[in-house]
PDB file of C-alpha atoms in Angstrom:
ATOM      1  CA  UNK A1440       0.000   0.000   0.000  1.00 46.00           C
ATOM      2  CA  UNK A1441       1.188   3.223  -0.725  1.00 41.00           C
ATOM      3  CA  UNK A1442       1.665   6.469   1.598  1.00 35.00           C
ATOM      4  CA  UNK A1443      -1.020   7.898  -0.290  1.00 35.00           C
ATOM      5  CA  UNK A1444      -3.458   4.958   0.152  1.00 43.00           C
ATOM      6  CA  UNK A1445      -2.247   4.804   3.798  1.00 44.00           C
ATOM      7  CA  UNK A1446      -3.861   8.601   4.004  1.00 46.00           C
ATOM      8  CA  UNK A1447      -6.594   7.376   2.295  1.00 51.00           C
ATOM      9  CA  UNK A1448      -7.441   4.896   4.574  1.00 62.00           C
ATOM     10  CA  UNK A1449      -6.482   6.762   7.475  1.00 71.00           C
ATOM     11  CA  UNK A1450      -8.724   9.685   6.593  1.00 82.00           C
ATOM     12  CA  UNK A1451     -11.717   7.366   6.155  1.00 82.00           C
ATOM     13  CA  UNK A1452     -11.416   5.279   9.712  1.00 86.00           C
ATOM     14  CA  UNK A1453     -11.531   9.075  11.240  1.00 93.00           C
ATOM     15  CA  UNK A1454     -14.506  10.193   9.343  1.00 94.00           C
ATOM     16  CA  UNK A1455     -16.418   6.799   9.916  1.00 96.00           C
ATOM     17  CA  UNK A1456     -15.111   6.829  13.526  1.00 95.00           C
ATOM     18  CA  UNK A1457     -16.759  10.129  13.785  1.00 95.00           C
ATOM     19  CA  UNK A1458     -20.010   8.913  12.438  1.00 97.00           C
ATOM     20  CA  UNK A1459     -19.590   6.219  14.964  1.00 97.00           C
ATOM     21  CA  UNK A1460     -19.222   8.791  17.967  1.00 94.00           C
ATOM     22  CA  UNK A1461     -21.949  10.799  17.047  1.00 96.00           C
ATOM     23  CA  UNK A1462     -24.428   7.547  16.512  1.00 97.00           C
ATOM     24  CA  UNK A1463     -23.842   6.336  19.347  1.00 94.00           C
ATOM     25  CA  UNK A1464     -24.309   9.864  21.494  1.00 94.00           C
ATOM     26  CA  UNK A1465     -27.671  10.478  19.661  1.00 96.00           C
ATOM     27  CA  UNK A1466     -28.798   6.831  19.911  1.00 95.00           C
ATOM     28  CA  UNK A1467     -27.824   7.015  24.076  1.00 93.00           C
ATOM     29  CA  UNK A1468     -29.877  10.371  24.365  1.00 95.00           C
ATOM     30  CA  UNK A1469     -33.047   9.098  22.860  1.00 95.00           C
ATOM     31  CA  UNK A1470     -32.800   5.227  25.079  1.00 93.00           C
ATOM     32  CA  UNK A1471     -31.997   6.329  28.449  1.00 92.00           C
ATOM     33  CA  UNK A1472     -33.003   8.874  30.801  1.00 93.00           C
ATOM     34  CA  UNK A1473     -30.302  11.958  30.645  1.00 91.00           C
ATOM     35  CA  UNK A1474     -27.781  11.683  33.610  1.00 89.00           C
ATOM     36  CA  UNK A1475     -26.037  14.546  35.307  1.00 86.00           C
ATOM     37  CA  UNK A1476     -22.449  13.140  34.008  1.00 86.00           C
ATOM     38  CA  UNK A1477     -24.150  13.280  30.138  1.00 84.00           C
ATOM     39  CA  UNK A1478     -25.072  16.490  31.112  1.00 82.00           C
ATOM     40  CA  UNK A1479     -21.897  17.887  32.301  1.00 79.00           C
ATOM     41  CA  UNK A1480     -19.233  16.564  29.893  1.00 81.00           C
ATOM     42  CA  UNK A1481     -21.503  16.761  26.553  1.00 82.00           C
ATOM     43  CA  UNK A1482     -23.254  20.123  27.018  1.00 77.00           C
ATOM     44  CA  UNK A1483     -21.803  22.051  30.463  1.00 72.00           C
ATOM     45  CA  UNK A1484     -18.194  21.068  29.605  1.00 71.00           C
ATOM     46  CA  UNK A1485     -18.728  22.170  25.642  1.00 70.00           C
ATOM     47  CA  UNK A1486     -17.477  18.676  24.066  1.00 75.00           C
ATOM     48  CA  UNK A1487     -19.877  19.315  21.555  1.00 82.00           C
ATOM     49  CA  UNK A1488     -18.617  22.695  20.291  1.00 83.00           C
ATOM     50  CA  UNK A1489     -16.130  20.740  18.552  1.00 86.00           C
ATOM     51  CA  UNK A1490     -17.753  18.074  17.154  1.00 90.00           C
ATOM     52  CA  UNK A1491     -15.516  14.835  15.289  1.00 90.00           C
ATOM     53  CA  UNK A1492     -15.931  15.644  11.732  1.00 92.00           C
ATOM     54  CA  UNK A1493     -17.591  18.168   9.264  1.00 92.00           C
ATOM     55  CA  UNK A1494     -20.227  17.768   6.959  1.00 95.00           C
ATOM     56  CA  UNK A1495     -21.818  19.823   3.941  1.00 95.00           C
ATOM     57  CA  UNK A1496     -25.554  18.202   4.658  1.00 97.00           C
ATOM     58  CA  UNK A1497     -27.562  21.052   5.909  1.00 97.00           C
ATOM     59  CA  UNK A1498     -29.264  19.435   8.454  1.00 97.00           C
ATOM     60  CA  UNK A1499     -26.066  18.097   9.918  1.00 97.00           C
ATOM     61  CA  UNK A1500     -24.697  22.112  10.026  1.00 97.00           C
ATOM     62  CA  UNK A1501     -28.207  22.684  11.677  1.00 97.00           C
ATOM     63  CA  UNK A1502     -28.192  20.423  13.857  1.00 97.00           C
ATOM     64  CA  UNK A1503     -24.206  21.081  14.997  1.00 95.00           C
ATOM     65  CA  UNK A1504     -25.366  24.579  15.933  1.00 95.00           C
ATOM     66  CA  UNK A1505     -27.933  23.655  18.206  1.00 94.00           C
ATOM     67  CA  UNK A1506     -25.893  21.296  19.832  1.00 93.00           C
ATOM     68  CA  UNK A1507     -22.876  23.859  20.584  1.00 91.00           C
ATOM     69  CA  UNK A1508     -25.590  26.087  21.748  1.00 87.00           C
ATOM     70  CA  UNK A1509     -23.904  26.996  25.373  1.00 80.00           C
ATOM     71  CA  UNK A1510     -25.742  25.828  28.973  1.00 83.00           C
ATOM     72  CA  UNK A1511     -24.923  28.542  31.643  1.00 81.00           C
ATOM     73  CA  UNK A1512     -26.882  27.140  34.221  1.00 85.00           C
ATOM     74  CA  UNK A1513     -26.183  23.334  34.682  1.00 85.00           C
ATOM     75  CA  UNK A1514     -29.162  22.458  36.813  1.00 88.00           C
ATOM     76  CA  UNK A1515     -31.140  24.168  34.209  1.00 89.00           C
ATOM     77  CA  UNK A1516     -30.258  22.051  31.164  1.00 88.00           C
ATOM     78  CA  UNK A1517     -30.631  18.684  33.237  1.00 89.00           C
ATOM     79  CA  UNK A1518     -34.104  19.484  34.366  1.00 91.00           C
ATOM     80  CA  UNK A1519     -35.181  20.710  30.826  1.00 92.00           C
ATOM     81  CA  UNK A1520     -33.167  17.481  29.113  1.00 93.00           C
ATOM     82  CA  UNK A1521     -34.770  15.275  31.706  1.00 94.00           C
ATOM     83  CA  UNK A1522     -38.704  16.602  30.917  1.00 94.00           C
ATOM     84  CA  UNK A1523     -38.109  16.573  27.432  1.00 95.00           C
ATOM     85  CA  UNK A1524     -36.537  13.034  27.328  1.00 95.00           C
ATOM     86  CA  UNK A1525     -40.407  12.345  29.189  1.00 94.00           C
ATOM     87  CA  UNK A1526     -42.449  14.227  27.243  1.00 93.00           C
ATOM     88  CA  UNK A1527     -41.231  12.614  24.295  1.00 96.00           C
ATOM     89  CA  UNK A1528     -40.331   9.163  24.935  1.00 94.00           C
ATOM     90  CA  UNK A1529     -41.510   7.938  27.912  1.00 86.00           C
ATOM     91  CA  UNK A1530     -44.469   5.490  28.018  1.00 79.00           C
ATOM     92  CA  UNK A1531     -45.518   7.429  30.997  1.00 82.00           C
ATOM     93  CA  UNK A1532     -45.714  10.698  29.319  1.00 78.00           C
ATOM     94  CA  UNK A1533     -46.983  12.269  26.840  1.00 86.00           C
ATOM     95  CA  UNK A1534     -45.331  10.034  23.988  1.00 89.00           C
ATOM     96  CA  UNK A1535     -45.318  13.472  21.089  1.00 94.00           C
ATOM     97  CA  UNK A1536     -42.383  11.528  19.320  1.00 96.00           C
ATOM     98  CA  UNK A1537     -41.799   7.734  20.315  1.00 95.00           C
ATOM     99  CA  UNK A1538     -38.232   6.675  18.553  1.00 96.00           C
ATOM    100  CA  UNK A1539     -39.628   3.395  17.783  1.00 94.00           C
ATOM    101  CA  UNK A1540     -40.890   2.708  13.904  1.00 92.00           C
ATOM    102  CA  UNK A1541     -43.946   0.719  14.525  1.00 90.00           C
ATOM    103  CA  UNK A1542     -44.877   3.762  16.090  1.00 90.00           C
ATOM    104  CA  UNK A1543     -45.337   5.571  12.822  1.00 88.00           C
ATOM    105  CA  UNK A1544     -47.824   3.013  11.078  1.00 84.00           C
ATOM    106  CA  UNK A1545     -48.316   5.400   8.394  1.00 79.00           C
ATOM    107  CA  UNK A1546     -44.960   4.544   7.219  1.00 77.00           C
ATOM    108  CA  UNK A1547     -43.516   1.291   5.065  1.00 62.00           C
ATOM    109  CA  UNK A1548     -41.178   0.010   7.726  1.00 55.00           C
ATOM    110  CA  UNK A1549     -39.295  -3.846   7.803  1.00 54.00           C
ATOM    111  CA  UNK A1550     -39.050  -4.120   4.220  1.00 54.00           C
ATOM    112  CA  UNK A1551     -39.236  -6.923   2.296  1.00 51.00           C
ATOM    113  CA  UNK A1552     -41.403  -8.593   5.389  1.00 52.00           C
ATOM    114  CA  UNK A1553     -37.673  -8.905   7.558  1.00 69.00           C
ATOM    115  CA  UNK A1554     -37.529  -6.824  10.226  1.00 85.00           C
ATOM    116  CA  UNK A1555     -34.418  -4.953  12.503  1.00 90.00           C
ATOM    117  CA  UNK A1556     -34.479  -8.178  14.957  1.00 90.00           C
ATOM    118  CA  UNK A1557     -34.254 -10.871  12.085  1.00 90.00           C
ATOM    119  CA  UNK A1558     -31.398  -8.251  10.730  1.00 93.00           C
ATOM    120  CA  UNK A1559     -29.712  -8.333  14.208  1.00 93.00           C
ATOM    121  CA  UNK A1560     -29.799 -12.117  14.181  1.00 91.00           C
ATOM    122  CA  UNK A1561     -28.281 -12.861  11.081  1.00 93.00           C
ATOM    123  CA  UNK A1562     -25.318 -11.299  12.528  1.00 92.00           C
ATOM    124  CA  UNK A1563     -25.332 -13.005  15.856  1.00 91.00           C
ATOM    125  CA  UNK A1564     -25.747  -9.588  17.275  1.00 90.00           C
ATOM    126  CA  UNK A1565     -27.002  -9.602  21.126  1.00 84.00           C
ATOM    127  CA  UNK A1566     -26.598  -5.806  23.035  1.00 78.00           C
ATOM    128  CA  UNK A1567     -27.988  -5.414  26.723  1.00 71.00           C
ATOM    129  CA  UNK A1568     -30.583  -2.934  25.867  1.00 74.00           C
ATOM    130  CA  UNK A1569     -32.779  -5.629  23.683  1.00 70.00           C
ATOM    131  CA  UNK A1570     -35.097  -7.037  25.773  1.00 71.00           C
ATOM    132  CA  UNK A1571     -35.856  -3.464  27.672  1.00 80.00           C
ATOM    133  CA  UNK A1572     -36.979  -1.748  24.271  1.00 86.00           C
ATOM    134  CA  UNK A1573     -38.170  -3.044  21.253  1.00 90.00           C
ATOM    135  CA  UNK A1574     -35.690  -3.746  18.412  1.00 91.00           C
ATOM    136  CA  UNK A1575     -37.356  -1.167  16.334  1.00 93.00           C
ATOM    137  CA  UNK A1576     -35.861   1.697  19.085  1.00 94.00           C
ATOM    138  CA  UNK A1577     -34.345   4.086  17.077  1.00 96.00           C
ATOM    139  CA  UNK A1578     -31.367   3.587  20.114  1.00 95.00           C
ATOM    140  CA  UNK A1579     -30.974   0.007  19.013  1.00 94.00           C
ATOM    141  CA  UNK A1580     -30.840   0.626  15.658  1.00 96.00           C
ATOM    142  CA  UNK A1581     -28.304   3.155  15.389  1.00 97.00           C
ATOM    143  CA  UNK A1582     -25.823   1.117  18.001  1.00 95.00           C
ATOM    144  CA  UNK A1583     -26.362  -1.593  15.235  1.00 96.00           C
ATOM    145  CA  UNK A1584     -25.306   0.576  13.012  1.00 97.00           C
ATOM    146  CA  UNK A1585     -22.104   1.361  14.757  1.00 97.00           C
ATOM    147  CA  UNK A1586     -21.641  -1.822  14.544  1.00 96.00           C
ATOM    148  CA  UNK A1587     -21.896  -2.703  11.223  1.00 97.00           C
ATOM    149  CA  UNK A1588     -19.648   0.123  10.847  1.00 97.00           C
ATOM    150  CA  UNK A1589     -17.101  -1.145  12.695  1.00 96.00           C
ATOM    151  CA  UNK A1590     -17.038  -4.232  10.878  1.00 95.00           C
ATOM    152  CA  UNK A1591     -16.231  -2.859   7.815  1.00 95.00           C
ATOM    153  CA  UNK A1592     -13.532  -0.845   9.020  1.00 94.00           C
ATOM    154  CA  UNK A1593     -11.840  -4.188  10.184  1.00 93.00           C
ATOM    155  CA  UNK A1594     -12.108  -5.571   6.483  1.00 92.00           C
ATOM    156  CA  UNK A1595      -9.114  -5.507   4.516  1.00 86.00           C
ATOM    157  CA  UNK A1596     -10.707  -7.633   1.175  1.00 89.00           C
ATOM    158  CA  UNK A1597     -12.097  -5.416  -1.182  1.00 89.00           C
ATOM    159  CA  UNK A1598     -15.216  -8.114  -2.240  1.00 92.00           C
ATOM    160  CA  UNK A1599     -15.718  -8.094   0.918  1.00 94.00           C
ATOM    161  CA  UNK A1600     -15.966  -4.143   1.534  1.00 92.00           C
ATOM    162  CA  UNK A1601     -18.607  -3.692  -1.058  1.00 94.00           C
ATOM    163  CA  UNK A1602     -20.651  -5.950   0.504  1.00 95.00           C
ATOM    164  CA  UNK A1603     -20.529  -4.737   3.843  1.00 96.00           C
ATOM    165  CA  UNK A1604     -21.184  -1.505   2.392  1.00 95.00           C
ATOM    166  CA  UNK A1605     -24.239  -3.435   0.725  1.00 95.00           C
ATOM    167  CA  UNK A1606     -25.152  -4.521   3.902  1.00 96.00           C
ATOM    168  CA  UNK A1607     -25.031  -0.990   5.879  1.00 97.00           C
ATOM    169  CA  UNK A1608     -26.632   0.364   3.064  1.00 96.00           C
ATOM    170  CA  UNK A1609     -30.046  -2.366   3.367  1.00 94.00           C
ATOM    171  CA  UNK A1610     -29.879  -1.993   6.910  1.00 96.00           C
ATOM    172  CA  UNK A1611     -30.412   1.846   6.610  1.00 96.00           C
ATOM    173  CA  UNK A1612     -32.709   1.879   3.754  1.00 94.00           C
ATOM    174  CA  UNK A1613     -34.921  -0.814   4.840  1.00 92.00           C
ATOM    175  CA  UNK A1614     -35.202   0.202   8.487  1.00 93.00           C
ATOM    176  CA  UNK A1615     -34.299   3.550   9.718  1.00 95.00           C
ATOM    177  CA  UNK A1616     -34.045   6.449   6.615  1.00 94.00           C
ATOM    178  CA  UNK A1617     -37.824   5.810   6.025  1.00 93.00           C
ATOM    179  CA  UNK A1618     -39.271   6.387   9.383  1.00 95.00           C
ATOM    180  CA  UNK A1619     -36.905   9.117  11.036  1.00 97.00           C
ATOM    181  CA  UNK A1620     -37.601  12.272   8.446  1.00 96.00           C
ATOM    182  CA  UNK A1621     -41.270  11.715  10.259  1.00 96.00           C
ATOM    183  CA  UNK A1622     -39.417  11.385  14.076  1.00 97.00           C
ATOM    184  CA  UNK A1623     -37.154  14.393  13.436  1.00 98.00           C
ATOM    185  CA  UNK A1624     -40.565  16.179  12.082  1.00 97.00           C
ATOM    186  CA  UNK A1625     -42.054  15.958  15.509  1.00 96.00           C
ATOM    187  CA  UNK A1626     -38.844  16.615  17.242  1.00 97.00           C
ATOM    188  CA  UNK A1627     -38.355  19.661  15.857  1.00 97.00           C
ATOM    189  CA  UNK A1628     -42.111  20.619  16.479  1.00 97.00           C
ATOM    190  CA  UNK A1629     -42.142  18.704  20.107  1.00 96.00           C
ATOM    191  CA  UNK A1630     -39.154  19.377  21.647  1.00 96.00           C
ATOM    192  CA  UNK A1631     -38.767  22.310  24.070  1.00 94.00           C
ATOM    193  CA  UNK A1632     -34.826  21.890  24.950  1.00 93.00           C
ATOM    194  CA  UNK A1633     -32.871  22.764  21.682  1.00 94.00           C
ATOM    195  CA  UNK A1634     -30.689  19.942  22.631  1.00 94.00           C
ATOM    196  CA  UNK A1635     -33.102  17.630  21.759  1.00 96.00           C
ATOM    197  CA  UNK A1636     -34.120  19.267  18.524  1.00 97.00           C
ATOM    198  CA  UNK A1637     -30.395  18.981  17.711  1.00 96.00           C
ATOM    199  CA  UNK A1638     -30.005  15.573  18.749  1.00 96.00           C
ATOM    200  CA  UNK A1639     -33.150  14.859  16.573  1.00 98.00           C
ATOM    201  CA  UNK A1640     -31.895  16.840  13.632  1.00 98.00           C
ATOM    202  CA  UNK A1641     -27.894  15.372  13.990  1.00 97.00           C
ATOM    203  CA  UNK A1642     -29.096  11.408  14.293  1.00 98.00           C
ATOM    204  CA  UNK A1643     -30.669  12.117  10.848  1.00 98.00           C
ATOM    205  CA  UNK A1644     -28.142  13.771   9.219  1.00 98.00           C
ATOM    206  CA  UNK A1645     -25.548  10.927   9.811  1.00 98.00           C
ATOM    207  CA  UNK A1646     -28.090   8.521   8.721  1.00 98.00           C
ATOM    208  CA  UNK A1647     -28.153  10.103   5.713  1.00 97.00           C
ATOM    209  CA  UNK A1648     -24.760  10.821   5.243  1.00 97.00           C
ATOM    210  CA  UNK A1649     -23.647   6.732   5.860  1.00 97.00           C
ATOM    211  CA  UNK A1650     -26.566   5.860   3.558  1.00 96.00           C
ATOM    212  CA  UNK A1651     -24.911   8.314   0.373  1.00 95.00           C
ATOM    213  CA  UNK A1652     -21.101   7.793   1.872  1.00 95.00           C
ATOM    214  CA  UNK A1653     -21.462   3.908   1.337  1.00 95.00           C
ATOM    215  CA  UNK A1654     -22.853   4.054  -2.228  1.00 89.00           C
ATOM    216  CA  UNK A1655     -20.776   1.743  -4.243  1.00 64.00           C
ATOM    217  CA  UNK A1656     -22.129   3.544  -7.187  1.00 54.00           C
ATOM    218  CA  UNK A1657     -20.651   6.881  -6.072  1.00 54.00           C
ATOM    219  CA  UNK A1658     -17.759   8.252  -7.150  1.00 44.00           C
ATOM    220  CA  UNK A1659     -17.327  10.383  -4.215  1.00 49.00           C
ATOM    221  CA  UNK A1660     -17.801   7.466  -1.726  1.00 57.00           C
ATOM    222  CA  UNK A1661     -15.968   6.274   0.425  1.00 61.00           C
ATOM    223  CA  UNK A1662     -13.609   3.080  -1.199  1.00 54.00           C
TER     224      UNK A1662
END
């Protein structure tokens, strides 16, 4: 390999790493309850003024300035966080934007009659939280996603990286970009701490990003 490919490759384990990072913060936000440690390294502490990578998607820029957005008053940011993550989530509140696809009937979810579970299981994936959500949760999903990620970082075989990026590419398409424009709809309109609408607004934009950055069909993808 030479120096140049070495870049190459190095450049796109850091982007894809930074995908990774961000997937798994927006995924964490949406399946458990905010904690006061979240609270003070993510938002108090301003990690997320300097966020892991760049992007040119608009929602992503958005969405990155609503997340650098600064929190003066920590005790105020963890009680609005903590309402919000009930307001919206919970199945003891008010439930104004559930990050679970079957909640969203109106929408073609599990295509081609598989859904996320049977996905899950074809890769002998087992995480903690299934079994306390549904497989469906949007959390579960995107830490999937990391996953297959991950995977095809560790792939050195070229056959082999176009069809993991096959893979990450059903996986998206058939259960998570067709549901979550609606979720990030009723985010935005739901979602009193602008955390959350950034949150919303970032988990999407990634999404979307992976889904057009693992096109085997596009010249500017990644290789």
């Amino acid at each position: 390999m030479t120096p140049v490919q070495n870049n190459i490759k190095s450049d796109r384990r850091s982007l894809l790493k930074g995908y990774n990072m961000l997937l798994y913060f927006t995924g964490s936000m949406v399946m458990y309850e905010p904690t006061e440690e979240c609270i003070t390294d993510f938002f108090s502490a301003g990690i997320l003024k300097n966020l892991p990578l760049t992007s040119n998607n608009p929602r992503f820029i958005l969405a990155g300035s609503m997340l650098r957005e600064s929190c003066n008053d920590k005790e105020t940011c963890k009680k609005s966080l903590i309402a919000d993550y009930h307001r919206l989530f919970s199945t003891e509140g008010l439930k104004m934007a559930v990050p679970v696809s079957s909640a969203y009937p109106e929408i073609k979810t599990d295509i081609h009659g598989r859904n996320a579970g049977d996905f899950y299981n074809s890769y002998g994936w087992h995480s903690i939280p299934r079994g306390k959500v549904p497989d469906d949760h949007l959390g579960i999903e995107l830490l999937f996603l990391t996953k297959l990620t991950d995977k095809f970082l560790q792939l050195d075989d070229e056959p082999c990286c176009c069809e993991m990026k096959k893979e990450i590419r059903r996986f998206i398409g058939d259960h998570i970009i067709n549901w979550l424009p609606e979720w990030n709809n009723r985010m935005q309109e739901n979602a009193t701490s602008v955390y959350y609408k950034g949150i919303a607004g970032m988990a999407l934009a990634c999404v979307e990003d992976l889904h057009g950055i693992f096109d085997s069909q596009d010249k500017q993808a990644i290789r």
